[in-house]
PDB file of C-alpha atoms in Angstrom:
ATOM      1  CA  GLU A1044       4.938  54.098 -79.453  1.00 74.00           C
ATOM      2  CA  PRO A1045       4.742  53.846 -83.301  1.00 91.00           C
ATOM      3  CA  TYR A1046       1.429  51.994 -82.989  1.00 95.00           C
ATOM      4  CA  VAL A1047      -0.531  54.458 -80.823  1.00 97.00           C
ATOM      5  CA  ASP A1048      -1.433  58.135 -80.906  1.00 97.00           C
ATOM      6  CA  ARG A1049       0.169  58.941 -77.565  1.00 97.00           C
ATOM      7  CA  VAL A1050       1.949  57.306 -74.624  1.00 98.00           C
ATOM      8  CA  GLU A1051       1.712  58.440 -71.007  1.00 98.00           C
ATOM      9  CA  ARG A1052       2.991  57.261 -67.635  1.00 98.00           C
ATOM     10  CA  ASP A1053       0.915  57.830 -64.513  1.00 97.00           C
ATOM     11  CA  ARG A1054       1.981  58.504 -60.925  1.00 97.00           C
ATOM     12  CA  MET A1055       1.741  54.825 -59.986  1.00 96.00           C
ATOM     13  CA  GLY A1056       4.130  53.769 -62.770  1.00 97.00           C
ATOM     14  CA  SER A1057       1.631  52.336 -65.255  1.00 98.00           C
ATOM     15  CA  VAL A1058       2.235  53.040 -68.948  1.00 98.00           C
ATOM     16  CA  ILE A1059      -0.776  53.897 -71.123  1.00 99.00           C
ATOM     17  CA  GLY A1060      -0.885  53.801 -74.912  1.00 98.00           C
ATOM     18  CA  PHE A1061      -3.929  55.486 -76.477  1.00 98.00           C
ATOM     19  CA  LYS A1062      -5.227  54.801 -79.987  1.00 98.00           C
ATOM     20  CA  ALA A1063      -8.280  56.735 -81.141  1.00 96.00           C
ATOM     21  CA  GLY A1064     -11.220  54.982 -82.733  1.00 96.00           C
ATOM     22  CA  SER A1065     -13.273  56.128 -85.702  1.00 92.00           C
ATOM     23  CA  GLN A1066     -16.690  56.154 -84.024  1.00 86.00           C
ATOM     24  CA  SER A1067     -18.737  59.346 -84.430  1.00 84.00           C
ATOM     25  CA  PRO A1068     -20.907  59.390 -81.305  1.00 76.00           C
ATOM     26  CA  ALA A1069     -23.926  61.571 -80.671  1.00 74.00           C
ATOM     27  CA  ALA A1070     -23.351  65.123 -79.506  1.00 68.00           C
ATOM     28  CA  ASP A1071     -21.816  65.408 -76.030  1.00 75.00           C
ATOM     29  CA  GLN A1072     -21.146  61.655 -75.982  1.00 82.00           C
ATOM     30  CA  PRO A1073     -17.572  60.297 -75.910  1.00 86.00           C
ATOM     31  CA  ARG A1074     -16.478  57.378 -78.047  1.00 91.00           C
ATOM     32  CA  ARG A1075     -16.733  53.956 -76.492  1.00 96.00           C
ATOM     33  CA  LYS A1076     -13.543  52.725 -74.831  1.00 98.00           C
ATOM     34  CA  ILE A1077     -11.888  49.354 -74.398  1.00 99.00           C
ATOM     35  CA  MET A1078      -9.058  48.803 -71.938  1.00 99.00           C
ATOM     36  CA  LEU A1079      -6.371  46.180 -72.562  1.00 99.00           C
ATOM     37  CA  ALA A1080      -4.349  45.474 -69.418  1.00 99.00           C
ATOM     38  CA  ALA A1081      -1.146  43.492 -68.875  1.00 98.00           C
ATOM     39  CA  HIS A1082       0.936  44.035 -65.748  1.00 98.00           C
ATOM     40  CA  LEU A1083       4.514  45.193 -66.244  1.00 97.00           C
ATOM     41  CA  ASP A1084       6.005  44.217 -62.891  1.00 96.00           C
ATOM     42  CA  GLU A1085       7.754  40.915 -62.239  1.00 96.00           C
ATOM     43  CA  ILE A1086       8.431  38.592 -59.329  1.00 95.00           C
ATOM     44  CA  GLY A1087      11.565  39.254 -57.335  1.00 95.00           C
ATOM     45  CA  ALA A1088      12.785  39.836 -53.812  1.00 96.00           C
ATOM     46  CA  VAL A1089      13.490  42.604 -51.333  1.00 97.00           C
ATOM     47  CA  VAL A1090      16.345  43.096 -48.863  1.00 98.00           C
ATOM     48  CA  THR A1091      15.312  42.399 -45.261  1.00 97.00           C
ATOM     49  CA  GLN A1092      18.649  42.228 -43.447  1.00 97.00           C
ATOM     50  CA  ILE A1093      22.383  42.670 -43.999  1.00 97.00           C
ATOM     51  CA  ASP A1094      24.482  40.288 -41.899  1.00 94.00           C
ATOM     52  CA  GLN A1095      28.283  40.638 -42.122  1.00 94.00           C
ATOM     53  CA  GLY A1096      28.054  41.535 -45.803  1.00 96.00           C
ATOM     54  CA  PHE A1097      25.547  38.820 -46.697  1.00 97.00           C
ATOM     55  CA  ILE A1098      22.058  39.897 -47.726  1.00 98.00           C
ATOM     56  CA  ARG A1099      18.923  38.267 -46.362  1.00 97.00           C
ATOM     57  CA  PHE A1100      15.762  38.669 -48.387  1.00 97.00           C
ATOM     58  CA  THR A1101      12.108  37.822 -48.777  1.00 95.00           C
ATOM     59  CA  GLU A1102       9.920  37.349 -51.810  1.00 94.00           C
ATOM     60  CA  ILE A1103       7.897  39.710 -53.968  1.00 92.00           C
ATOM     61  CA  GLY A1104       5.106  37.963 -55.810  1.00 88.00           C
ATOM     62  CA  GLY A1105       5.311  34.341 -54.727  1.00 86.00           C
ATOM     63  CA  LEU A1106       8.742  32.960 -55.659  1.00 88.00           C
ATOM     64  CA  ASP A1107       9.253  29.234 -56.104  1.00 87.00           C
ATOM     65  CA  GLU A1108      11.746  28.655 -53.267  1.00 87.00           C
ATOM     66  CA  ARG A1109      12.789  25.277 -54.692  1.00 87.00           C
ATOM     67  CA  VAL A1110      14.732  26.894 -57.551  1.00 90.00           C
ATOM     68  CA  LEU A1111      16.390  29.810 -55.759  1.00 93.00           C
ATOM     69  CA  MET A1112      19.670  28.193 -54.711  1.00 91.00           C
ATOM     70  CA  GLY A1113      22.510  29.100 -57.073  1.00 93.00           C
ATOM     71  CA  GLN A1114      20.547  31.716 -59.006  1.00 96.00           C
ATOM     72  CA  GLU A1115      22.288  34.832 -60.265  1.00 97.00           C
ATOM     73  CA  VAL A1116      20.610  38.064 -59.168  1.00 98.00           C
ATOM     74  CA  VAL A1117      21.007  41.820 -59.308  1.00 98.00           C
ATOM     75  CA  VAL A1118      20.635  43.854 -56.128  1.00 98.00           C
ATOM     76  CA  HIS A1119      19.427  47.301 -57.122  1.00 98.00           C
ATOM     77  CA  GLY A1120      21.423  49.281 -54.580  1.00 97.00           C
ATOM     78  CA  ARG A1121      23.043  52.665 -55.004  1.00 97.00           C
ATOM     79  CA  ARG A1122      24.224  50.997 -58.188  1.00 98.00           C
ATOM     80  CA  ASP A1123      23.268  47.621 -59.682  1.00 98.00           C
ATOM     81  CA  LEU A1124      25.232  44.880 -57.934  1.00 98.00           C
ATOM     82  CA  PRO A1125      25.568  41.320 -59.311  1.00 98.00           C
ATOM     83  CA  GLY A1126      25.274  38.522 -56.790  1.00 98.00           C
ATOM     84  CA  ILE A1127      24.436  34.865 -56.287  1.00 98.00           C
ATOM     85  CA  ILE A1128      22.046  33.108 -53.902  1.00 97.00           C
ATOM     86  CA  GLY A1129      23.795  30.704 -51.544  1.00 94.00           C
ATOM     87  CA  SER A1130      23.325  28.861 -48.262  1.00 84.00           C
ATOM     88  CA  ILE A1131      25.139  26.505 -45.905  1.00 72.00           C
ATOM     89  CA  PRO A1132      26.911  23.768 -47.933  1.00 68.00           C
ATOM     90  CA  PRO A1133      25.344  20.306 -47.593  1.00 62.00           C
ATOM     91  CA  HIS A1134      28.581  18.991 -45.999  1.00 61.00           C
ATOM     92  CA  LEU A1135      28.001  21.230 -42.959  1.00 57.00           C
ATOM     93  CA  LEU A1136      24.333  20.476 -42.385  1.00 61.00           C
ATOM     94  CA  ALA A1137      23.220  18.475 -39.377  1.00 65.00           C
ATOM     95  CA  PRO A1138      22.298  14.829 -39.954  1.00 63.00           C
ATOM     96  CA  GLY A1139      18.852  14.566 -41.494  1.00 62.00           C
ATOM     97  CA  GLU A1140      18.858  18.132 -42.859  1.00 62.00           C
ATOM     98  CA  THR A1141      20.414  17.303 -46.228  1.00 59.00           C
ATOM     99  CA  SER A1142      17.191  15.799 -47.557  1.00 54.00           C
ATOM    100  CA  ASN A1143      15.121  18.840 -46.640  1.00 61.00           C
ATOM    101  CA  GLU A1144      14.444  21.770 -48.938  1.00 68.00           C
ATOM    102  CA  VAL A1145      16.348  24.904 -47.986  1.00 74.00           C
ATOM    103  CA  ASP A1146      14.004  27.591 -46.690  1.00 83.00           C
ATOM    104  CA  MET A1147      14.345  31.113 -48.043  1.00 89.00           C
ATOM    105  CA  GLU A1148      15.185  32.472 -44.589  1.00 87.00           C
ATOM    106  CA  LYS A1149      18.285  30.241 -44.572  1.00 87.00           C
ATOM    107  CA  MET A1150      19.519  31.617 -47.896  1.00 94.00           C
ATOM    108  CA  HIS A1151      21.579  34.723 -48.492  1.00 96.00           C
ATOM    109  CA  ILE A1152      22.935  36.764 -51.387  1.00 98.00           C
ATOM    110  CA  ASP A1153      26.700  36.993 -51.771  1.00 98.00           C
ATOM    111  CA  LEU A1154      27.921  40.113 -53.583  1.00 98.00           C
ATOM    112  CA  GLY A1155      31.599  39.250 -53.143  1.00 97.00           C
ATOM    113  CA  LEU A1156      32.205  42.584 -51.420  1.00 98.00           C
ATOM    114  CA  PRO A1157      33.541  43.547 -47.978  1.00 97.00           C
ATOM    115  CA  SER A1158      30.821  44.030 -45.376  1.00 97.00           C
ATOM    116  CA  GLU A1159      31.584  47.764 -45.088  1.00 97.00           C
ATOM    117  CA  THR A1160      31.083  48.225 -48.836  1.00 98.00           C
ATOM    118  CA  VAL A1161      27.828  46.267 -48.806  1.00 98.00           C
ATOM    119  CA  ALA A1162      26.548  48.388 -45.917  1.00 96.00           C
ATOM    120  CA  ASP A1163      27.359  51.537 -47.895  1.00 98.00           C
ATOM    121  CA  LEU A1164      25.718  50.378 -51.143  1.00 98.00           C
ATOM    122  CA  VAL A1165      22.690  48.417 -49.915  1.00 98.00           C
ATOM    123  CA  GLN A1166      19.870  49.261 -47.534  1.00 97.00           C
ATOM    124  CA  ILE A1167      16.829  47.429 -46.198  1.00 97.00           C
ATOM    125  CA  CYS A1168      13.946  47.406 -48.725  1.00 97.00           C
ATOM    126  CA  TYR A1169      16.161  47.610 -51.816  1.00 98.00           C
ATOM    127  CA  ILE A1170      14.792  45.497 -54.669  1.00 97.00           C
ATOM    128  CA  ILE A1171      16.390  42.308 -56.028  1.00 98.00           C
ATOM    129  CA  SER A1172      15.747  40.839 -59.485  1.00 97.00           C
ATOM    130  CA  PHE A1173      16.909  37.725 -61.286  1.00 97.00           C
ATOM    131  CA  SER A1174      19.745  37.998 -63.808  1.00 96.00           C
ATOM    132  CA  ARG A1175      19.135  35.609 -66.657  1.00 91.00           C
ATOM    133  CA  THR A1176      19.663  35.663 -70.428  1.00 93.00           C
ATOM    134  CA  PRO A1177      16.682  34.400 -72.483  1.00 96.00           C
ATOM    135  CA  THR A1178      17.194  30.949 -73.972  1.00 97.00           C
ATOM    136  CA  GLU A1179      15.652  29.616 -77.181  1.00 97.00           C
ATOM    137  CA  LEU A1180      14.757  25.981 -76.628  1.00 97.00           C
ATOM    138  CA  LEU A1181      13.963  23.406 -79.267  1.00 91.00           C
ATOM    139  CA  SER A1182      10.624  23.596 -81.120  1.00 92.00           C
ATOM    140  CA  GLY A1183      10.732  27.394 -80.915  1.00 94.00           C
ATOM    141  CA  LEU A1184      10.060  27.672 -77.181  1.00 98.00           C
ATOM    142  CA  ILE A1185      11.498  30.644 -75.291  1.00 98.00           C
ATOM    143  CA  SER A1186      12.672  30.459 -71.674  1.00 98.00           C
ATOM    144  CA  ALA A1187      13.393  33.608 -69.685  1.00 97.00           C
ATOM    145  CA  LYS A1188      12.770  35.393 -66.439  1.00 96.00           C
ATOM    146  CA  ALA A1189       9.695  37.654 -66.208  1.00 96.00           C
ATOM    147  CA  MET A1190       7.773  36.024 -69.033  1.00 97.00           C
ATOM    148  CA  ASP A1191       5.073  36.725 -66.476  1.00 96.00           C
ATOM    149  CA  ASN A1192       4.270  39.213 -67.732  1.00 94.00           C
ATOM    150  CA  ARG A1193       6.521  40.339 -70.607  1.00 97.00           C
ATOM    151  CA  ALA A1194       4.843  37.794 -72.876  1.00 98.00           C
ATOM    152  CA  SER A1195       1.520  39.562 -72.306  1.00 99.00           C
ATOM    153  CA  ILE A1196       3.071  42.983 -72.956  1.00 98.00           C
ATOM    154  CA  ALA A1197       4.347  41.533 -76.238  1.00 98.00           C
ATOM    155  CA  ALA A1198       0.803  40.364 -77.039  1.00 99.00           C
ATOM    156  CA  LEU A1199      -0.410  43.945 -76.495  1.00 98.00           C
ATOM    157  CA  VAL A1200       2.162  45.163 -79.015  1.00 98.00           C
ATOM    158  CA  VAL A1201       1.105  42.475 -81.513  1.00 98.00           C
ATOM    159  CA  CYS A1202      -2.508  43.592 -81.098  1.00 99.00           C
ATOM    160  CA  LEU A1203      -1.611  47.226 -81.771  1.00 98.00           C
ATOM    161  CA  GLN A1204       0.449  46.210 -84.809  1.00 98.00           C
ATOM    162  CA  HIS A1205      -2.571  44.429 -86.288  1.00 98.00           C
ATOM    163  CA  LEU A1206      -4.822  47.409 -85.510  1.00 98.00           C
ATOM    164  CA  GLN A1207      -2.561  49.603 -87.667  1.00 96.00           C
ATOM    165  CA  ARG A1208      -4.043  47.789 -90.661  1.00 95.00           C
ATOM    166  CA  MET A1209      -7.628  47.619 -89.369  1.00 97.00           C
ATOM    167  CA  GLN A1210     -10.524  49.994 -88.798  1.00 96.00           C
ATOM    168  CA  HIS A1211     -11.882  50.146 -85.248  1.00 97.00           C
ATOM    169  CA  GLN A1212     -14.670  52.310 -83.886  1.00 97.00           C
ATOM    170  CA  TRP A1213     -13.802  52.240 -80.191  1.00 98.00           C
ATOM    171  CA  ASP A1214     -10.915  54.059 -78.520  1.00 98.00           C
ATOM    172  CA  VAL A1215      -8.216  51.650 -77.364  1.00 99.00           C
ATOM    173  CA  TYR A1216      -6.296  52.047 -74.101  1.00 99.00           C
ATOM    174  CA  ALA A1217      -3.393  49.581 -73.935  1.00 99.00           C
ATOM    175  CA  VAL A1218      -2.193  49.690 -70.340  1.00 99.00           C
ATOM    176  CA  ALA A1219       0.919  48.121 -68.839  1.00 98.00           C
ATOM    177  CA  THR A1220      -0.206  48.115 -65.215  1.00 98.00           C
ATOM    178  CA  ALA A1221       1.968  48.513 -62.129  1.00 97.00           C
ATOM    179  CA  ASP A1222       2.046  46.466 -58.926  1.00 94.00           C
ATOM    180  CA  GLU A1223       0.113  43.331 -59.825  1.00 94.00           C
ATOM    181  CA  GLU A1224       2.568  40.875 -58.307  1.00 92.00           C
ATOM    182  CA  TRP A1225       2.333  42.573 -54.915  1.00 83.00           C
ATOM    183  CA  GLY A1226      -1.338  41.553 -54.940  1.00 82.00           C
ATOM    184  CA  SER A1227      -2.482  45.162 -54.634  1.00 87.00           C
ATOM    185  CA  PHE A1228      -3.517  45.637 -58.296  1.00 95.00           C
ATOM    186  CA  VAL A1229      -2.664  49.339 -57.948  1.00 96.00           C
ATOM    187  CA  GLY A1230      -2.138  49.978 -61.657  1.00 97.00           C
ATOM    188  CA  ALA A1231      -5.305  48.185 -62.742  1.00 98.00           C
ATOM    189  CA  THR A1232      -7.397  49.860 -60.045  1.00 97.00           C
ATOM    190  CA  THR A1233      -6.255  53.410 -60.743  1.00 98.00           C
ATOM    191  CA  GLN A1234      -6.312  53.167 -64.529  1.00 98.00           C
ATOM    192  CA  ALA A1235      -9.706  51.466 -64.702  1.00 98.00           C
ATOM    193  CA  TYR A1236     -11.043  54.308 -62.570  1.00 98.00           C
ATOM    194  CA  ALA A1237      -9.363  56.951 -64.749  1.00 98.00           C
ATOM    195  CA  ILE A1238     -10.268  55.461 -68.142  1.00 98.00           C
ATOM    196  CA  ARG A1239     -13.780  54.317 -67.226  1.00 98.00           C
ATOM    197  CA  PRO A1240     -13.827  51.707 -70.018  1.00 98.00           C
ATOM    198  CA  ASP A1241     -16.949  50.153 -71.502  1.00 98.00           C
ATOM    199  CA  ALA A1242     -15.188  46.768 -71.631  1.00 98.00           C
ATOM    200  CA  ALA A1243     -11.796  45.352 -70.710  1.00 98.00           C
ATOM    201  CA  ILE A1244      -9.481  42.482 -71.594  1.00 99.00           C
ATOM    202  CA  VAL A1245      -6.764  41.414 -69.167  1.00 98.00           C
ATOM    203  CA  ILE A1246      -3.804  39.420 -70.486  1.00 98.00           C
ATOM    204  CA  ASP A1247      -1.685  37.294 -68.166  1.00 98.00           C
ATOM    205  CA  LEU A1248      -0.040  33.877 -68.007  1.00 97.00           C
ATOM    206  CA  THR A1249      -1.515  30.573 -66.883  1.00 96.00           C
ATOM    207  CA  PHE A1250      -0.144  27.131 -66.074  1.00 95.00           C
ATOM    208  CA  ALA A1251       0.519  24.630 -68.854  1.00 96.00           C
ATOM    209  CA  ASN A1252       1.334  20.915 -68.822  1.00 88.00           C
ATOM    210  CA  VAL A1253       0.363  20.517 -65.175  1.00 87.00           C
ATOM    211  CA  ASP A1254      -1.689  17.656 -63.748  1.00 82.00           C
ATOM    212  CA  GLU A1255      -5.449  18.323 -63.817  1.00 80.00           C
ATOM    213  CA  ILE A1256      -4.993  21.473 -65.959  1.00 84.00           C
ATOM    214  CA  GLU A1257      -5.745  20.764 -69.602  1.00 89.00           C
ATOM    215  CA  VAL A1258      -3.686  23.627 -71.039  1.00 96.00           C
ATOM    216  CA  GLU A1259      -0.717  23.136 -73.371  1.00 96.00           C
ATOM    217  CA  LEU A1260       1.907  25.268 -75.082  1.00 97.00           C
ATOM    218  CA  ASN A1261       1.344  26.131 -78.761  1.00 97.00           C
ATOM    219  CA  LYS A1262      -2.358  25.325 -78.523  1.00 97.00           C
ATOM    220  CA  GLY A1263      -3.484  28.951 -78.555  1.00 98.00           C
ATOM    221  CA  PRO A1264      -4.732  31.563 -76.084  1.00 98.00           C
ATOM    222  CA  VAL A1265      -6.677  30.438 -73.032  1.00 98.00           C
ATOM    223  CA  ILE A1266     -10.137  32.011 -72.754  1.00 98.00           C
ATOM    224  CA  SER A1267     -11.241  31.924 -69.144  1.00 94.00           C
ATOM    225  CA  LEU A1268     -14.616  31.030 -67.699  1.00 94.00           C
ATOM    226  CA  GLY A1269     -15.467  32.230 -64.211  1.00 91.00           C
ATOM    227  CA  PRO A1270     -16.771  35.091 -62.035  1.00 86.00           C
ATOM    228  CA  SER A1271     -14.443  37.758 -63.494  1.00 85.00           C
ATOM    229  CA  ASN A1272     -15.102  36.766 -67.114  1.00 94.00           C
ATOM    230  CA  HIS A1273     -18.087  38.249 -68.931  1.00 96.00           C
ATOM    231  CA  PRO A1274     -19.964  35.520 -70.845  1.00 96.00           C
ATOM    232  CA  VAL A1275     -20.887  37.755 -73.802  1.00 97.00           C
ATOM    233  CA  ILE A1276     -17.267  38.790 -74.383  1.00 98.00           C
ATOM    234  CA  ARG A1277     -16.175  35.183 -74.013  1.00 98.00           C
ATOM    235  CA  ARG A1278     -18.723  33.981 -76.557  1.00 98.00           C
ATOM    236  CA  ARG A1279     -17.608  36.561 -79.115  1.00 98.00           C
ATOM    237  CA  LEU A1280     -13.930  35.701 -78.639  1.00 99.00           C
ATOM    238  CA  ILE A1281     -14.684  32.030 -79.238  1.00 98.00           C
ATOM    239  CA  ASP A1282     -16.712  32.892 -82.350  1.00 98.00           C
ATOM    240  CA  ILE A1283     -13.726  34.853 -83.684  1.00 98.00           C
ATOM    241  CA  CYS A1284     -11.383  31.923 -83.036  1.00 98.00           C
ATOM    242  CA  ASN A1285     -13.741  29.602 -84.901  1.00 98.00           C
ATOM    243  CA  ASP A1286     -14.082  32.031 -87.828  1.00 98.00           C
ATOM    244  CA  LEU A1287     -10.292  32.391 -88.091  1.00 96.00           C
ATOM    245  CA  GLU A1288      -9.711  28.670 -87.503  1.00 97.00           C
ATOM    246  CA  MET A1289      -7.457  29.758 -84.650  1.00 98.00           C
ATOM    247  CA  LYS A1290      -6.516  27.387 -81.857  1.00 96.00           C
ATOM    248  CA  TYR A1291      -7.812  28.323 -78.418  1.00 98.00           C
ATOM    249  CA  GLN A1292      -8.147  26.668 -75.017  1.00 98.00           C
ATOM    250  CA  ASN A1293     -10.539  26.879 -72.076  1.00 96.00           C
ATOM    251  CA  GLU A1294      -9.806  27.338 -68.397  1.00 93.00           C
ATOM    252  CA  ILE A1295     -12.383  27.281 -65.613  1.00 91.00           C
ATOM    253  CA  LEU A1296     -11.632  29.735 -62.792  1.00 89.00           C
ATOM    254  CA  PRO A1297     -14.466  29.285 -60.280  1.00 84.00           C
ATOM    255  CA  GLY A1298     -12.801  31.398 -57.601  1.00 77.00           C
ATOM    256  CA  GLY A1299     -11.052  34.035 -59.673  1.00 70.00           C
ATOM    257  CA  ALA A1300      -7.429  34.016 -60.791  1.00 72.00           C
ATOM    258  CA  GLY A1301      -5.659  36.671 -58.726  1.00 87.00           C
ATOM    259  CA  THR A1302      -5.156  38.940 -61.734  1.00 93.00           C
ATOM    260  CA  ASP A1303      -5.914  42.530 -62.729  1.00 95.00           C
ATOM    261  CA  ALA A1304      -9.294  41.304 -64.003  1.00 95.00           C
ATOM    262  CA  PHE A1305     -10.821  41.384 -60.533  1.00 92.00           C
ATOM    263  CA  ALA A1306      -9.778  44.992 -59.857  1.00 95.00           C
ATOM    264  CA  ILE A1307     -10.996  46.230 -63.242  1.00 97.00           C
ATOM    265  CA  GLU A1308     -14.297  44.365 -63.125  1.00 96.00           C
ATOM    266  CA  ILE A1309     -15.447  46.132 -59.935  1.00 95.00           C
ATOM    267  CA  SER A1310     -14.279  49.636 -60.896  1.00 96.00           C
ATOM    268  CA  ARG A1311     -16.945  52.344 -60.548  1.00 95.00           C
ATOM    269  CA  GLU A1312     -20.300  50.864 -61.583  1.00 94.00           C
ATOM    270  CA  GLY A1313     -18.627  47.760 -63.019  1.00 95.00           C
ATOM    271  CA  VAL A1314     -16.700  46.921 -66.190  1.00 98.00           C
ATOM    272  CA  PRO A1315     -17.475  43.864 -68.366  1.00 98.00           C
ATOM    273  CA  THR A1316     -14.108  42.105 -68.298  1.00 97.00           C
ATOM    274  CA  ILE A1317     -12.437  38.909 -69.437  1.00 97.00           C
ATOM    275  CA  LEU A1318      -9.076  37.263 -68.828  1.00 97.00           C
ATOM    276  CA  ILE A1319      -7.120  35.841 -71.763  1.00 98.00           C
ATOM    277  CA  SER A1320      -4.105  33.814 -70.674  1.00 98.00           C
ATOM    278  CA  ILE A1321      -0.920  32.740 -72.431  1.00 98.00           C
ATOM    279  CA  PRO A1322       0.180  29.183 -71.527  1.00 98.00           C
ATOM    280  CA  SER A1323       3.444  28.969 -69.592  1.00 98.00           C
ATOM    281  CA  ARG A1324       5.576  26.357 -67.899  1.00 96.00           C
ATOM    282  CA  TYR A1325       7.503  26.922 -64.640  1.00 94.00           C
ATOM    283  CA  MET A1326       5.514  29.982 -63.547  1.00 94.00           C
ATOM    284  CA  HIS A1327       7.117  32.285 -60.962  1.00 94.00           C
ATOM    285  CA  SER A1328      10.599  30.944 -61.560  1.00 94.00           C
ATOM    286  CA  PRO A1329      13.572  32.449 -63.462  1.00 94.00           C
ATOM    287  CA  VAL A1330      13.020  30.022 -66.368  1.00 95.00           C
ATOM    288  CA  GLU A1331       9.396  30.587 -67.395  1.00 97.00           C
ATOM    289  CA  VAL A1332       8.669  29.057 -70.809  1.00 98.00           C
ATOM    290  CA  VAL A1333       6.215  30.232 -73.483  1.00 98.00           C
ATOM    291  CA  HIS A1334       5.657  29.591 -77.182  1.00 98.00           C
ATOM    292  CA  PRO A1335       5.834  32.729 -79.400  1.00 98.00           C
ATOM    293  CA  LYS A1336       2.904  31.478 -81.487  1.00 98.00           C
ATOM    294  CA  ASP A1337       0.637  31.683 -78.434  1.00 98.00           C
ATOM    295  CA  VAL A1338       1.703  35.313 -77.983  1.00 99.00           C
ATOM    296  CA  GLU A1339       0.986  36.094 -81.645  1.00 98.00           C
ATOM    297  CA  ARG A1340      -2.400  34.369 -81.571  1.00 98.00           C
ATOM    298  CA  THR A1341      -3.399  36.251 -78.424  1.00 99.00           C
ATOM    299  CA  GLY A1342      -2.547  39.618 -79.976  1.00 99.00           C
ATOM    300  CA  ARG A1343      -4.328  38.785 -83.213  1.00 98.00           C
ATOM    301  CA  LEU A1344      -7.447  37.616 -81.353  1.00 99.00           C
ATOM    302  CA  MET A1345      -7.669  40.874 -79.407  1.00 99.00           C
ATOM    303  CA  ALA A1346      -7.248  42.949 -82.562  1.00 99.00           C
ATOM    304  CA  GLN A1347     -10.024  41.078 -84.360  1.00 99.00           C
ATOM    305  CA  PHE A1348     -12.281  41.510 -81.343  1.00 99.00           C
ATOM    306  CA  ILE A1349     -11.623  45.259 -81.179  1.00 99.00           C
ATOM    307  CA  ALA A1350     -12.166  45.706 -84.919  1.00 98.00           C
ATOM    308  CA  GLY A1351     -15.634  44.190 -84.542  1.00 98.00           C
ATOM    309  CA  LEU A1352     -16.817  46.386 -81.678  1.00 98.00           C
ATOM    310  CA  GLU A1353     -19.731  48.698 -82.377  1.00 96.00           C
ATOM    311  CA  GLU A1354     -22.241  50.711 -80.357  1.00 94.00           C
ATOM    312  CA  ALA A1355     -24.772  47.888 -80.222  1.00 94.00           C
ATOM    313  CA  PHE A1356     -22.322  45.649 -78.369  1.00 96.00           C
ATOM    314  CA  VAL A1357     -22.650  47.811 -75.258  1.00 95.00           C
ATOM    315  CA  GLY A1358     -26.288  46.808 -74.979  1.00 94.00           C
ATOM    316  CA  GLU A1359     -25.388  43.130 -75.300  1.00 95.00           C
ATOM    317  CA  LEU A1360     -23.156  43.409 -72.245  1.00 95.00           C
ATOM    318  CA  VAL A1361     -26.059  44.312 -69.940  1.00 91.00           C
ATOM    319  CA  PRO A1362     -28.019  41.292 -68.655  1.00 84.00           C
ATOM    320  CA  LYS A1363     -31.650  41.330 -69.713  1.00 80.00           C
ATOM    321  CA  LEU A1364     -34.440  41.262 -67.145  1.00 76.00           C
ATOM    322  CA  GLU A1365     -36.829  38.404 -67.791  1.00 68.00           C
TER     323      GLU A1365
END
């Protein structure tokens, strides 16, 4: 809030920070607008069944089932209830089952409460989140739950901090969007329609240190190339990185990336959009890992881009007819 002129929350749950630009447009013409979007929701689970005090659940947002066993969680019932994810002990499994991965439908959450109490405090469709304290690893790495997408929200804040010391002509809408992990992109869709931006940057996480993906931690923001990434915006971002001698990385997304970028790009008559990603290890698990320097670089890159926006850039975003 100290870095914007006003903060609002819409009916879908998105949070919007507005910072006015200095542009003096022609009469009856609004200032140009750029939308920065990073989703605020996180992966988790939802209650599907209560069986003799044990809670069955299913995923929200594509959980990595391999790491669920033994995790501490919070069931958001009539009050927040701590629990752990368990299953049948390996000693009691049938021969041949011990080598198999445990499916989510065979897991349950144990609250340590009598079944009558659980039935009173928990209902079907209540939300479940991971309970995990952030851990600082060696070399400055940070591991925590919900780095997807708290790291990107942090990059938005870094951008706004830099803009406090910079002049920018365009109005800035920094939006923490709701409901991205559900795959519905509700926050991005509704806010892109409401704001009607002239350009947009989406910030999310991407995979690092994975076979066939040449992305690494502490090597800078990842500037995407693909259908939902405007080539003119991409070229300018790369020019800024080169001018600042800032590390950056490339990622080719030929089929899209399942992010807010798709929803924003097709809003109204279309919005020139690009996805900037922060490298992360162990995506969609309770121990996602990022490097703070990648977050800082991403925020700084966006601020420099915004500070350089002028009226003429709008014309550059429209493809020329040959």
